[in-house]
Every structure is written in structure tokens, then in C-alpha cells.
Rosetta silent file (secondary structure, phi, psi, omega in degrees, C-alpha in Angstrom):
SEQUENCE: MNQKSEPVALESATSAYGSLPPVAATPQRKPVSLPRLREMQQQGEKITMLTAYDATFAAVADAAGVESILVGDSLGMVCQGLSSTVGVTLETMRHHTECVARGLRRAQATAWLIGDLPFGSYQESREQALRSASVLMQAGAHMVKLEGGGWTTETVRFLVERGIPVCAHLGLTPQTVHALGGYRVQGRSDEAASLMKKQAHELQDAGATMLVLEMVPASVATELTTELTRCATIGIGAGKGTAGQVLVLHDMLGINLGKMPRFVRNFMDGTGSVRGAMQAYVRAVKDGSFPVDAQHAW
SCORE:     score description
SCORE:     0.000 S_00000001
   1 L     0.000  121.956 -178.853   40.876   22.608  -14.773 S_00000001
   2 L   -79.933  136.396  174.063   42.081   23.836  -11.555 S_00000001
   3 L   -79.803  150.544  174.795   45.750   24.477  -11.396 S_00000001
   4 L   -84.486  138.535 -174.192   47.645   23.320   -8.531 S_00000001
   5 L   -80.452  154.582  177.159   49.125   26.340   -6.669 S_00000001
   6 L   -74.233  140.670  174.999   53.040   26.287   -6.108 S_00000001
   7 L   -72.226  138.118 -177.737   53.775   25.429   -2.501 S_00000001
   8 L   -80.259  121.146 -179.052   54.869   28.547   -0.494 S_00000001
   9 L   -62.231  137.120  178.280   58.433   28.297    0.413 S_00000001
  10 L   -83.215  151.564  179.957   59.089   28.596    4.245 S_00000001
  11 L   -44.588  140.003  177.880   61.276   31.229    5.372 S_00000001
  12 L   -83.296  153.515  179.412   65.088   30.284    5.042 S_00000001
  13 L   -76.116   -6.979  174.960   67.243   30.200    7.979 S_00000001
  14 L  -106.812  164.559  176.220   69.458   32.551    6.056 S_00000001
  15 L  -143.727 -174.340  179.875   68.645   36.055    4.582 S_00000001
  16 L   -72.130  -15.305 -171.824   70.295   38.831    2.710 S_00000001
  17 L  -108.263   14.584 -176.112   71.609   40.057    6.019 S_00000001
  18 L    79.148 -169.655 -171.965   73.087   36.707    7.050 S_00000001
  19 L  -162.917  163.754  173.837   71.933   34.618   10.012 S_00000001
  20 L   -83.691  166.674  175.578   73.004   33.147   13.326 S_00000001
  21 L   -59.489  136.182  178.529   74.161   29.650   13.677 S_00000001
  22 L   -48.761  141.835  177.484   71.455   27.069   13.671 S_00000001
  23 L   -68.456  122.359  178.967   70.027   26.178   17.050 S_00000001
  24 L   -69.550  139.806 -171.155   71.349   22.880   18.328 S_00000001
  25 L   -69.874  -30.741  177.936   68.465   20.462   19.143 S_00000001
  26 L  -132.836  129.954  179.104   70.347   19.532   22.368 S_00000001
  27 L   -68.460  140.846 -172.609   72.867   21.943   23.996 S_00000001
  28 L   -72.661  -10.520  174.121   76.280   20.391   24.054 S_00000001
  29 L  -157.983  171.695  179.595   76.707   21.324   27.737 S_00000001
  30 L   -82.674  154.331 -175.460   74.874   22.687   30.726 S_00000001
  31 L   -70.213  139.595 -164.283   74.850   26.296   31.135 S_00000001
  32 L   -78.182  135.332  175.368   78.044   27.556   32.912 S_00000001
  33 L  -127.701  172.984  178.444   77.309   28.997   36.378 S_00000001
  34 H   -62.540  -34.455 -176.890   79.381   30.282   39.295 S_00000001
  35 H   -68.634  -32.646  174.292   79.380   26.997   40.877 S_00000001
  36 H   -62.650  -38.129  176.593   80.474   25.419   37.564 S_00000001
  37 H   -60.603  -55.064  179.559   83.293   28.166   37.462 S_00000001
  38 H   -56.243  -41.538 -179.774   84.321   27.407   40.931 S_00000001
  39 H   -58.793  -43.810  174.746   84.375   23.744   40.326 S_00000001
  40 H   -58.536  -47.140  176.917   86.726   24.357   37.376 S_00000001
  41 H   -53.155  -51.620  178.603   88.922   26.445   39.487 S_00000001
  42 H   -69.213  -30.719  177.807   89.350   23.835   42.145 S_00000001
  43 L   -90.919    1.754 -174.549   89.950   20.956   39.786 S_00000001
  44 L    70.718   14.996  169.595   92.456   22.936   37.740 S_00000001
  45 L   -75.475  122.596 -169.287   90.530   23.046   34.597 S_00000001
  46 L   -71.971  141.237 -179.894   91.367   26.127   32.725 S_00000001
  47 E   -90.437  142.354  170.392   88.603   28.598   32.066 S_00000001
  48 E  -108.808  144.493 -178.875   88.264   30.241   28.599 S_00000001
  49 E  -146.679  140.179  174.118   86.933   33.544   28.004 S_00000001
  50 E  -127.815  152.707  162.636   86.594   35.753   24.846 S_00000001
  51 E   -75.563  152.911  169.178   85.195   39.231   24.287 S_00000001
  52 L  -155.574  148.526 -176.492   82.144   39.474   21.958 S_00000001
  53 L  -121.520   -4.504 -176.989   80.060   42.378   20.959 S_00000001
  54 L  -140.954  171.087 -178.101   77.281   41.131   18.845 S_00000001
  55 H   -63.541  -50.366 -177.683   74.873   38.423   18.560 S_00000001
  56 H   -68.251  -42.474  179.655   76.425   36.148   15.911 S_00000001
  57 H   -69.036  -35.303  172.052   79.991   36.175   17.297 S_00000001
  58 H   -59.803  -43.877 -177.626   78.503   35.407   20.781 S_00000001
  59 H   -70.273  -28.710  173.694   76.589   32.522   19.550 S_00000001
  60 H   -65.553  -44.283 -177.654   79.762   31.144   17.669 S_00000001
  61 H   -67.288  -40.284  173.585   81.782   31.471   20.676 S_00000001
  62 H   -49.614  -60.446 -174.511   79.082   29.533   22.774 S_00000001
  63 H   -66.146  -13.828  175.117   79.055   26.842   20.197 S_00000001
  64 H   -87.538   -5.810  178.555   82.827   26.585   20.164 S_00000001
  65 L   105.543   -6.415  178.482   83.032   25.898   23.817 S_00000001
  66 L   -58.853  117.451 -169.076   83.949   29.170   25.250 S_00000001
  67 L   -66.545  -46.964 -167.213   82.936   29.124   28.977 S_00000001
  68 E  -128.864  136.318  177.196   82.720   32.946   29.547 S_00000001
  69 E  -113.860  130.557  175.334   81.901   35.814   27.176 S_00000001
  70 E  -102.076  114.852  158.460   82.970   39.196   28.073 S_00000001
  71 E   -77.830   92.355 -171.240   81.209   42.335   26.654 S_00000001
  72 L   -85.153  145.525  175.160   84.223   44.483   27.061 S_00000001
  73 L   -70.594   -4.808  166.693   84.387   48.186   26.954 S_00000001
  74 L   -56.759   -8.499  179.533   87.169   47.282   24.528 S_00000001
  75 H   -72.723  -24.550  173.289   84.441   47.614   21.930 S_00000001
  76 H   -53.660  -38.068 -171.973   85.231   51.399   22.011 S_00000001
  77 H   -83.128  -57.835 -169.418   88.568   50.563   20.445 S_00000001
  78 H   -75.580  -37.591 -169.676   87.773   47.612   18.226 S_00000001
  79 L  -106.532  -39.724 -171.027   84.088   48.526   17.156 S_00000001
  80 L   -98.811  -20.897  179.148   83.923   52.394   17.547 S_00000001
  81 L    84.220   18.216 -171.681   87.360   53.264   16.458 S_00000001
  82 L   -86.937  168.318 -173.019   88.165   55.239   19.670 S_00000001
  83 L   -89.807   -9.308  179.602   91.867   55.640   20.943 S_00000001
  84 L  -154.475  179.638  173.151   90.972   54.336   24.429 S_00000001
  85 L   -90.626    0.757 -175.402   87.996   52.867   26.335 S_00000001
  86 L   -60.744  -43.927 -163.854   87.408   56.072   28.176 S_00000001
  87 L   -84.223    1.988  179.001   84.667   57.462   25.748 S_00000001
  88 L   -70.703  137.778 -176.080   82.441   54.206   25.956 S_00000001
  89 L  -113.683  171.122 -177.080   79.149   55.091   27.816 S_00000001
  90 H   -73.314  -31.035  173.613   76.826   52.885   29.798 S_00000001
  91 H   -56.099  -42.978  177.078   74.103   53.166   27.100 S_00000001
  92 H   -63.211  -43.441 -175.056   76.575   51.697   24.532 S_00000001
  93 H   -72.542  -26.731  175.039   77.408   48.890   26.896 S_00000001
  94 H   -70.558  -44.106 -172.101   73.689   48.081   27.562 S_00000001
  95 H   -62.315  -48.733  167.182   73.158   47.982   23.900 S_00000001
  96 H   -58.755  -40.581  179.944   75.876   45.456   23.233 S_00000001
  97 H   -58.495  -46.487 -172.430   75.219   43.457   26.250 S_00000001
  98 H   -64.319  -30.325  177.595   71.594   42.979   25.029 S_00000001
  99 H   -64.457  -49.718  177.976   72.872   41.926   21.470 S_00000001
 100 H   -57.241  -49.280 -173.023   75.080   39.286   22.976 S_00000001
 101 H   -71.569  -23.354  170.412   72.459   37.999   25.235 S_00000001
 102 H   -71.265  -45.271  179.077   69.976   37.769   22.299 S_00000001
 103 H   -61.010  -35.286  171.982   72.611   35.850   20.386 S_00000001
 104 H   -65.818  -44.660  168.490   73.162   33.402   23.199 S_00000001
 105 H   -57.859  -34.577  170.592   69.465   32.750   23.481 S_00000001
 106 H   -73.648  -15.934  178.604   69.179   31.999   19.869 S_00000001
 107 L  -103.768 -120.075 -177.295   71.977   29.507   20.022 S_00000001
 108 L   -93.721  -19.065 -177.859   72.658   27.265   23.091 S_00000001
 109 L    49.665   45.839  178.987   72.650   29.988   25.756 S_00000001
 110 L  -105.311  -21.760 -178.749   75.266   28.102   27.829 S_00000001
 111 L   -66.463  150.471 -178.945   77.967   30.717   28.207 S_00000001
 112 E   -93.179  133.556 -176.551   78.442   32.826   31.397 S_00000001
 113 E  -107.888  137.464 -177.181   78.066   36.484   30.296 S_00000001
 114 E  -125.803  130.915  178.820   79.921   39.261   31.822 S_00000001
 115 E  -105.839  132.273  176.174   79.171   43.018   31.204 S_00000001
 116 E   -80.568  131.108  168.461   81.786   45.687   31.561 S_00000001
 117 L   -79.705  121.062 -168.246   81.140   48.774   33.690 S_00000001
 118 L   -85.797  176.038 -177.382   82.493   51.573   31.656 S_00000001
 119 L   -53.741  134.777  167.824   84.502   54.657   32.797 S_00000001
 120 L    82.855    0.089  178.137   82.492   57.018   34.912 S_00000001
 121 L   -89.681  -12.015 -176.243   79.595   54.571   35.627 S_00000001
 122 L  -132.919  -11.822 -170.492   80.772   53.415   39.005 S_00000001
 123 L   -80.712  -16.024 -177.533   83.343   55.856   40.424 S_00000001
 124 L   -70.411  -46.213 -177.543   80.987   58.436   41.892 S_00000001
 125 L  -175.219  156.804 -171.732   79.454   56.121   44.584 S_00000001
 126 H   -50.609  -37.969  178.706   78.474   52.711   45.531 S_00000001
 127 H   -68.160  -31.240  164.521   74.796   53.584   44.676 S_00000001
 128 H   -56.457  -54.909 -173.528   75.946   54.753   41.175 S_00000001
 129 H   -58.002  -41.229 -171.470   77.609   51.449   40.582 S_00000001
 130 H   -68.713  -37.960 -176.966   74.513   49.570   41.742 S_00000001
 131 H   -66.046  -50.170 -178.042   72.286   51.624   39.279 S_00000001
 132 H   -60.687  -45.195  174.847   74.761   50.990   36.532 S_00000001
 133 H   -57.889  -43.021 -173.888   75.245   47.250   37.321 S_00000001
 134 H   -63.551  -41.074 -178.632   71.401   46.914   37.349 S_00000001
 135 H   -59.982  -47.256 -173.601   71.227   48.279   33.693 S_00000001
 136 H   -73.130  -41.970 -179.898   73.781   45.608   32.474 S_00000001
 137 H   -61.878  -49.128 -172.343   72.182   42.809   34.549 S_00000001
 138 H   -76.084   -8.384  178.879   68.730   43.658   33.243 S_00000001
 139 H   -89.918  -17.880  179.419   70.196   43.677   29.591 S_00000001
 140 L   133.474   -8.149 -179.061   71.279   40.090   30.107 S_00000001
 141 L   -74.782  148.481  178.384   74.524   39.936   31.908 S_00000001
 142 L   -87.864  -28.308 -177.146   75.188   37.412   34.486 S_00000001
 143 E  -142.453  152.956  163.179   78.050   39.262   36.170 S_00000001
 144 E  -112.357  160.902 -176.110   79.665   42.720   35.925 S_00000001
 145 E  -123.730  145.719 -179.679   83.195   43.682   35.704 S_00000001
 146 L  -139.405  159.310  178.710   84.960   46.830   37.206 S_00000001
 147 L  -104.283  145.809  170.045   88.448   48.042   37.208 S_00000001
 148 L    98.747  175.048 -176.803   90.968   48.752   39.954 S_00000001
 149 L  -136.746 -174.250 -173.367   91.601   47.999   43.619 S_00000001
 150 L    71.315  -94.210 -179.425   91.584   49.837   46.848 S_00000001
 151 L   -68.595  -19.201 -175.708   88.582   52.053   46.705 S_00000001
 152 H   -71.773  -22.512 -176.076   86.714   49.626   44.556 S_00000001
 153 H   -57.605  -42.343  168.776   86.520   47.095   47.361 S_00000001
 154 H   -62.306  -26.894 -175.018   83.620   48.513   49.072 S_00000001
 155 H   -72.761  -44.519  173.105   81.770   48.978   45.800 S_00000001
 156 H   -52.002  -53.755  175.046   82.270   45.108   45.138 S_00000001
 157 H   -31.848  -65.501 -163.120   81.028   44.480   48.666 S_00000001
 158 H   -66.044  -29.946  179.584   77.993   46.501   48.238 S_00000001
 159 H   -82.957  -41.186  172.573   77.006   44.854   44.787 S_00000001
 160 H   -54.559  -42.909 -176.734   77.717   41.359   45.969 S_00000001
 161 L   -67.644  -11.351 -179.069   75.615   41.793   49.149 S_00000001
 162 L  -119.817   28.679  157.314   72.919   42.725   46.754 S_00000001
 163 L    89.558   16.146  176.634   73.002   39.690   44.517 S_00000001
 164 L  -109.068  116.144  176.441   75.339   40.953   41.695 S_00000001
 165 L   -71.887  142.840 -170.655   78.243   38.810   40.982 S_00000001
 166 E  -113.297  142.825  168.051   81.561   40.757   40.406 S_00000001
 167 E  -119.123  132.268  180.000   84.564   40.224   38.347 S_00000001
 168 E  -100.168 -177.953 -179.584   87.452   42.465   39.267 S_00000001
 169 E  -162.383  115.057 -173.941   90.448   43.730   37.267 S_00000001
 170 E  -126.004  175.365 -169.626   93.903   44.629   38.297 S_00000001
 171 E    89.817 -126.407  169.418   97.134   45.294   36.588 S_00000001
 172 L   -75.697  101.020  178.024   96.817   47.264   33.433 S_00000001
 173 L   -91.455  101.838  176.266   93.455   48.899   33.873 S_00000001
 174 H   -43.776  -43.830  177.817   92.530   50.454   30.495 S_00000001
 175 H   -51.630  -31.147 -166.998   90.003   53.055   31.962 S_00000001
 176 H  -121.038   23.308  176.610   92.950   54.689   33.908 S_00000001
 177 L   -46.964  -43.751 -176.838   95.728   54.211   31.098 S_00000001
 178 L   -64.233  -38.371 -178.643   96.567   58.005   31.277 S_00000001
 179 L   -67.535  -37.983  177.481   97.216   57.669   34.948 S_00000001
 180 L   -82.603    0.150  174.473   99.425   54.782   34.583 S_00000001
 181 L    85.677   13.283  173.447  101.389   56.544   31.892 S_00000001
 182 L   123.706 -171.476 -166.938  100.385   54.245   28.992 S_00000001
 183 L   -92.364   91.810 -167.274   99.937   50.578   28.165 S_00000001
 184 L  -136.784  155.140  171.717  102.791   49.246   30.244 S_00000001
 185 L   -54.566  127.071 -177.770  103.371   46.146   32.406 S_00000001
 186 L  -112.568  145.143 -174.643  102.103   46.594   36.016 S_00000001
 187 L    85.443   19.662  179.585  103.565   44.964   39.193 S_00000001
 188 L   -68.753  -54.725 -179.465  107.088   44.760   38.250 S_00000001
 189 L   -69.169  154.698  173.897  108.620   46.183   41.299 S_00000001
 190 H   -53.263  -45.005  178.887  108.355   44.505   44.708 S_00000001
 191 H   -63.197  -47.700 -178.021  106.363   47.315   46.012 S_00000001
 192 H   -56.930  -46.595 -172.969  103.882   47.476   43.054 S_00000001
 193 H   -71.535  -21.970 -179.265  103.555   43.552   43.279 S_00000001
 194 H   -80.762  -26.193  177.732  102.953   43.649   47.047 S_00000001
 195 H   -64.807  -54.329 -179.218  100.248   46.431   46.456 S_00000001
 196 H   -51.781  -49.673  178.606   98.600   44.175   43.809 S_00000001
 197 H   -62.542  -37.384  170.735   98.344   41.224   46.093 S_00000001
 198 H   -68.883  -34.649  172.280   96.910   43.123   48.743 S_00000001
 199 H   -64.159  -40.916  172.221   94.414   44.695   46.747 S_00000001
 200 H   -52.841  -51.316 -178.522   93.451   41.058   45.174 S_00000001
 201 H   -65.089  -32.161  171.356   92.941   39.655   48.513 S_00000001
 202 H   -68.685  -39.498 -176.894   90.674   42.519   49.580 S_00000001
 203 H   -69.065  -44.681  176.399   88.553   42.085   46.413 S_00000001
 204 H   -56.137  -48.490 -170.841   88.269   38.342   47.038 S_00000001
 205 H   -66.946  -22.792 -170.951   87.370   39.106   50.701 S_00000001
 206 H   -93.252   -9.455  179.622   84.659   41.692   49.452 S_00000001
 207 L   114.586   -1.821 -178.266   83.045   38.828   47.319 S_00000001
 208 L   -62.233  135.099 -177.130   84.690   39.187   43.650 S_00000001
 209 L  -116.827   -3.022  168.187   84.654   35.683   42.380 S_00000001
 210 E  -142.832  149.350 -173.302   86.783   36.370   39.171 S_00000001
 211 E  -138.277  112.913  174.338   89.721   38.627   38.836 S_00000001
 212 E   -88.033  131.543 -178.316   91.233   39.622   35.391 S_00000001
 213 E  -118.625  108.216 -172.890   94.957   40.172   35.660 S_00000001
 214 E  -113.083  126.341  175.078   96.143   42.126   32.585 S_00000001
 215 L    56.547   64.014  178.215   99.937   42.695   31.608 S_00000001
 216 L  -118.274  132.293  172.528  101.068   41.257   35.102 S_00000001
 217 L   -54.871  136.539  179.688  104.469   39.444   35.477 S_00000001
 218 H   -49.932  -46.613 -178.748  103.692   35.731   35.092 S_00000001
 219 H   -62.596  -31.642  175.123  105.378   35.015   38.545 S_00000001
 220 H   -75.165  -41.455  171.313  103.014   37.350   40.239 S_00000001
 221 H   -52.194  -53.757 -179.624   99.950   36.070   38.487 S_00000001
 222 H   -57.485  -42.672  179.522  100.915   32.481   39.388 S_00000001
 223 H   -62.903  -47.358  178.865  101.440   33.409   43.050 S_00000001
 224 H   -63.462  -36.346 -177.116   98.031   35.135   43.206 S_00000001
 225 H   -73.426  -31.402 -179.017   96.291   32.275   41.494 S_00000001
 226 H   -84.187  -18.833  178.201   97.472   29.844   44.072 S_00000001
 227 H   -79.310  -34.069 -166.464   96.589   32.294   46.961 S_00000001
 228 L  -103.392   85.268  173.439   93.104   33.224   45.834 S_00000001
 229 L   -70.436  -28.959 -165.425   91.062   30.065   46.532 S_00000001
 230 L  -118.932   19.288 -174.923   87.625   31.642   46.217 S_00000001
 231 L  -143.783  103.114 -179.490   88.416   34.039   43.241 S_00000001
 232 E   -71.011  130.048 -178.258   89.440   32.654   39.839 S_00000001
 233 E   -88.000  138.246  171.568   92.157   34.570   38.095 S_00000001
 234 E  -122.214  126.680 -173.432   91.881   35.163   34.426 S_00000001
 235 E   -96.495  147.732  176.424   94.902   36.224   32.585 S_00000001
 236 E  -150.717  107.260 -177.288   95.644   38.467   29.586 S_00000001
 237 L    71.350   27.788 -178.237   99.361   38.945   29.221 S_00000001
 238 L  -127.795   16.915  176.323   99.888   37.355   32.717 S_00000001
 239 L    84.751 -179.247 -161.965  101.222   33.934   31.748 S_00000001
 240 L  -103.360    5.705 -179.181   99.886   30.475   31.829 S_00000001
 241 L   -84.963   -2.543  178.552   99.722   30.185   35.622 S_00000001
 242 L   -83.805  169.027  175.307   96.234   31.670   35.968 S_00000001
 243 L   -70.282  -11.555 -179.759   92.970   29.876   36.256 S_00000001
 244 E  -165.126 -179.916 -176.643   91.814   30.963   32.850 S_00000001
 245 E  -134.997  148.690  173.239   92.594   33.112   29.888 S_00000001
 246 E  -138.395  141.419  161.500   90.863   35.904   28.111 S_00000001
 247 E  -136.952  159.094  176.046   91.565   37.744   24.799 S_00000001
 248 L   -71.769  125.048 -177.128   89.925   40.397   22.765 S_00000001
 249 H   -34.288  -63.210 -169.777   88.057   38.673   19.901 S_00000001
 250 H   -57.631  -38.816 -177.722   89.395   40.765   17.122 S_00000001
 251 H   -68.606  -40.436  179.044   93.064   40.240   18.214 S_00000001
 252 H   -61.469  -31.503  177.977   92.793   36.490   18.382 S_00000001
 253 H   -81.207   -7.992  178.401   91.285   36.582   14.990 S_00000001
 254 L    77.278   17.440  179.802   94.099   38.571   13.605 S_00000001
 255 L  -128.328   43.407  179.229   92.094   41.599   12.573 S_00000001
 256 L   -85.740  160.428 -167.971   92.853   44.307   14.915 S_00000001
 257 L   -89.391  -11.170  176.539   93.475   47.873   13.726 S_00000001
 258 L  -127.402 -148.470 -178.086   96.872   48.393   15.433 S_00000001
 259 L   -76.442  126.059 -173.207   99.758   46.747   16.473 S_00000001
 260 L   -68.404  114.464 -174.550   99.426   43.099   17.763 S_00000001
 261 L   -58.122  146.272  179.177   99.953   42.849   21.542 S_00000001
 262 L   -49.330  -33.693 -170.463  102.769   40.636   22.728 S_00000001
 263 L   -84.365    5.404 -171.395  100.354   38.400   24.521 S_00000001
 264 L  -101.780  139.053  169.520   98.060   37.620   21.510 S_00000001
 265 L  -116.741  135.823 -178.947   98.263   34.665   19.275 S_00000001
 266 L   -81.226  103.801 -178.365   96.303   34.691   15.774 S_00000001
 267 L   -77.698  -13.574  179.948   94.160   31.590   16.112 S_00000001
 268 L   -74.485  -16.539 -177.112   92.897   32.061   12.585 S_00000001
 269 L   -63.526  124.531  169.231   96.187   30.845   11.179 S_00000001
 270 L    71.682    9.326 -171.543   95.551   27.389    9.779 S_00000001
 271 L  -102.547  -38.810  179.275   92.040   27.075   11.247 S_00000001
 272 L    86.298  -13.140 -179.719   89.979   28.303    8.291 S_00000001
 273 L  -157.603  157.597  174.193   86.989   29.693   10.063 S_00000001
 274 H   -57.063  -40.545  178.242   86.006   31.801   12.903 S_00000001
 275 H   -69.166  -36.282  172.381   84.521   28.981   14.901 S_00000001
 276 H   -56.914  -32.010 -179.317   87.601   26.845   14.110 S_00000001
 277 H   -73.559  -37.283  176.504   89.814   29.594   15.454 S_00000001
 278 H   -65.278  -46.486 -176.928   87.605   29.775   18.690 S_00000001
 279 H   -67.419  -31.603  173.232   87.806   26.046   19.002 S_00000001
 280 H   -71.342  -34.766  167.943   91.539   26.096   18.570 S_00000001
 281 H   -59.158  -56.430  175.866   91.808   28.692   21.290 S_00000001
 282 H   -47.563  -45.070  175.163   89.676   26.602   23.783 S_00000001
 283 H   -50.840  -56.452 -172.404   91.995   23.527   23.026 S_00000001
 284 H   -53.539  -50.509 -179.568   95.094   25.634   23.517 S_00000001
 285 H   -68.131  -45.802  176.757   94.083   27.149   26.906 S_00000001
 286 H   -57.038  -36.347 -176.935   92.919   23.771   28.131 S_00000001
 287 H   -93.135   -1.183  165.432   95.895   21.814   27.164 S_00000001
 288 L    89.993    4.333 -179.272   98.288   24.453   28.417 S_00000001
 289 L   -87.491   -0.110  166.629  100.053   25.313   24.899 S_00000001
 290 L  -138.375  142.167  -11.984   98.720   28.845   25.198 S_00000001
 291 L   -71.529  162.990  167.406   99.965   31.115   26.541 S_00000001
 292 L  -105.258  122.379 -165.544  103.767   30.431   26.435 S_00000001
 293 H   -73.344  -27.006 -179.920  105.209   32.577   29.135 S_00000001
 294 H   -77.122  -10.272  171.412  108.605   33.217   27.250 S_00000001
 295 H  -102.990  -34.855 -164.391  106.490   34.423   24.252 S_00000001
 296 H  -121.713    8.223 -166.829  103.301   35.919   25.536 S_00000001
 297 L  -149.932  176.570 -174.671  104.027   37.110   29.143 S_00000001
 298 L  -123.643    0.000    0.000  106.621   39.131   31.098 S_00000001
């Protein structure tokens, strides 16, 4: 008598090493694009951004409704344990950008993906910046980010003319923290604020379509947000008047290795899960309850 063989179990969605969130049969939204980001800016809908450095957290952020994911060179501090972002290499950024892009493809693949150009990968020349940006774009980024104003304007123009979307970054620029004298608020004096506004307009005119403003007085950030009609401002410690907000993932989950920055809120409190924390962050940015200028800005 022939014995019936036991059915072979199909590979489970989970494994000893964990798994990505299940793929949704139908994406909950259309892929976020530059036109969609411009539309949000024009309509006054807040843009949400979080950092992510691996496939799983990127997929969870996408599913939670975060519009834009930044593979930030902050990974040097939160993932590698470095004392600053200066030691992060282009190869490291390529690796993590690829990981995040794979995670998005495994899930809904709707978030806009930005890759940070690390220190030393664009300062030498516009041509060096193009080569470095190409590495991140080929790894899956939709846009690259670089820090600083003034000399970076022509680099931004050079990249944009060659089809590479650019996010600029003014205020506290961590790659040059030693030149700034530490992690300090930027743009407090009339002279410093005037220079920042000049550089912001130059970056917009060069083609930058997003601009991170980090540790900038809320009044200055709000003025720039009103003035920059073709460049969406994304604040971090810059008050609620910007077109959107960004936080480092580990900070907003309350698991950073150092002192919690003033501009951070721990969204894990009362939510019970990483996805719940991300959804709470999205809701708070959208409804204007985060940030609170008196608590999270200068």
C-alpha cells in the first residue's frame, strides 16, 4: 500500500532572520514624484520625510505614509558609531541606498528616495559631483542631497541640467560642523540670516527643488518658505512654518546614542510599534501639531 507523501510546506514569509512587511496587493497611493511634491507645496500640504538606512525600515516608512525617505549620511553616527558624518564614504552611501531601494521595491515602492552625497564626494569639482551623484542614482535614488550654499550653486545647476534632481541643505550643515564651531543654531544675526536667504534663492534659481533647513530660527525658515515658490523647504529644528519636516529615524523612535536634540519628539511613546510611531509622525506633521515652535525651534 502506497503511503501518501506529506505535502511540502511552501516557504514562509518569515524566516530565522525576519522579513519585510508583506507586499500590499494594491499600493495605498501613487508613487511620489517631483510634480506631486510641487503640488503638495503649492496646496500647503505638509511633506513628511524620515531617514532610513536599510530595507525593512524603508518599507515600513513607505507603508506608514511617509512621502520621502532620506538615506542620510547621519548613518555614520547612528549606524556606524562615528562622532560625525565626515567619515562616511561614497561606497557606504551607495550600499545603504541600494538596501533602501530594494526594501521599497519589495513593498509598495511609492516613497521618493533621496541619497546624501557624503563629505569629499562633491567638493572637488562639478564633474566629481556628477560622478558621485551617478553612483547614488544608479543605486536607486531619485534625488541627491548636498550641503552648503555659495560655491555649491553652480554644482547644483550642473547636476540639474544633466537630469539629476537636487535637494540643497542650509543652516547647520553637519559635514562642516568643525568650521561652524559645533552643533549650533545658524542664521541668528541679521547678517547671517541675510546671507542664508541669498544662498537659498541662488540654490532655487540653480534648480534645487527641495531645501533642508537645519537648526534655523523659525522666523527665518518661515520667511524663506514663503519666498521660495519653486523649492520646498524641509525643516529640522526650523519650526512649523516650513513646507515639510524631516527627522532622523532613530531620534524619533527614541533610541539614539546621545542626548536627544531639542527639535526631536519621541513618537514611540504611546504608539506601541515602529509603524505606529511613523504613522503618528505623519499625522502630527500633517495636522500641524509637530513641531511646536516654543518647544522644538528657536
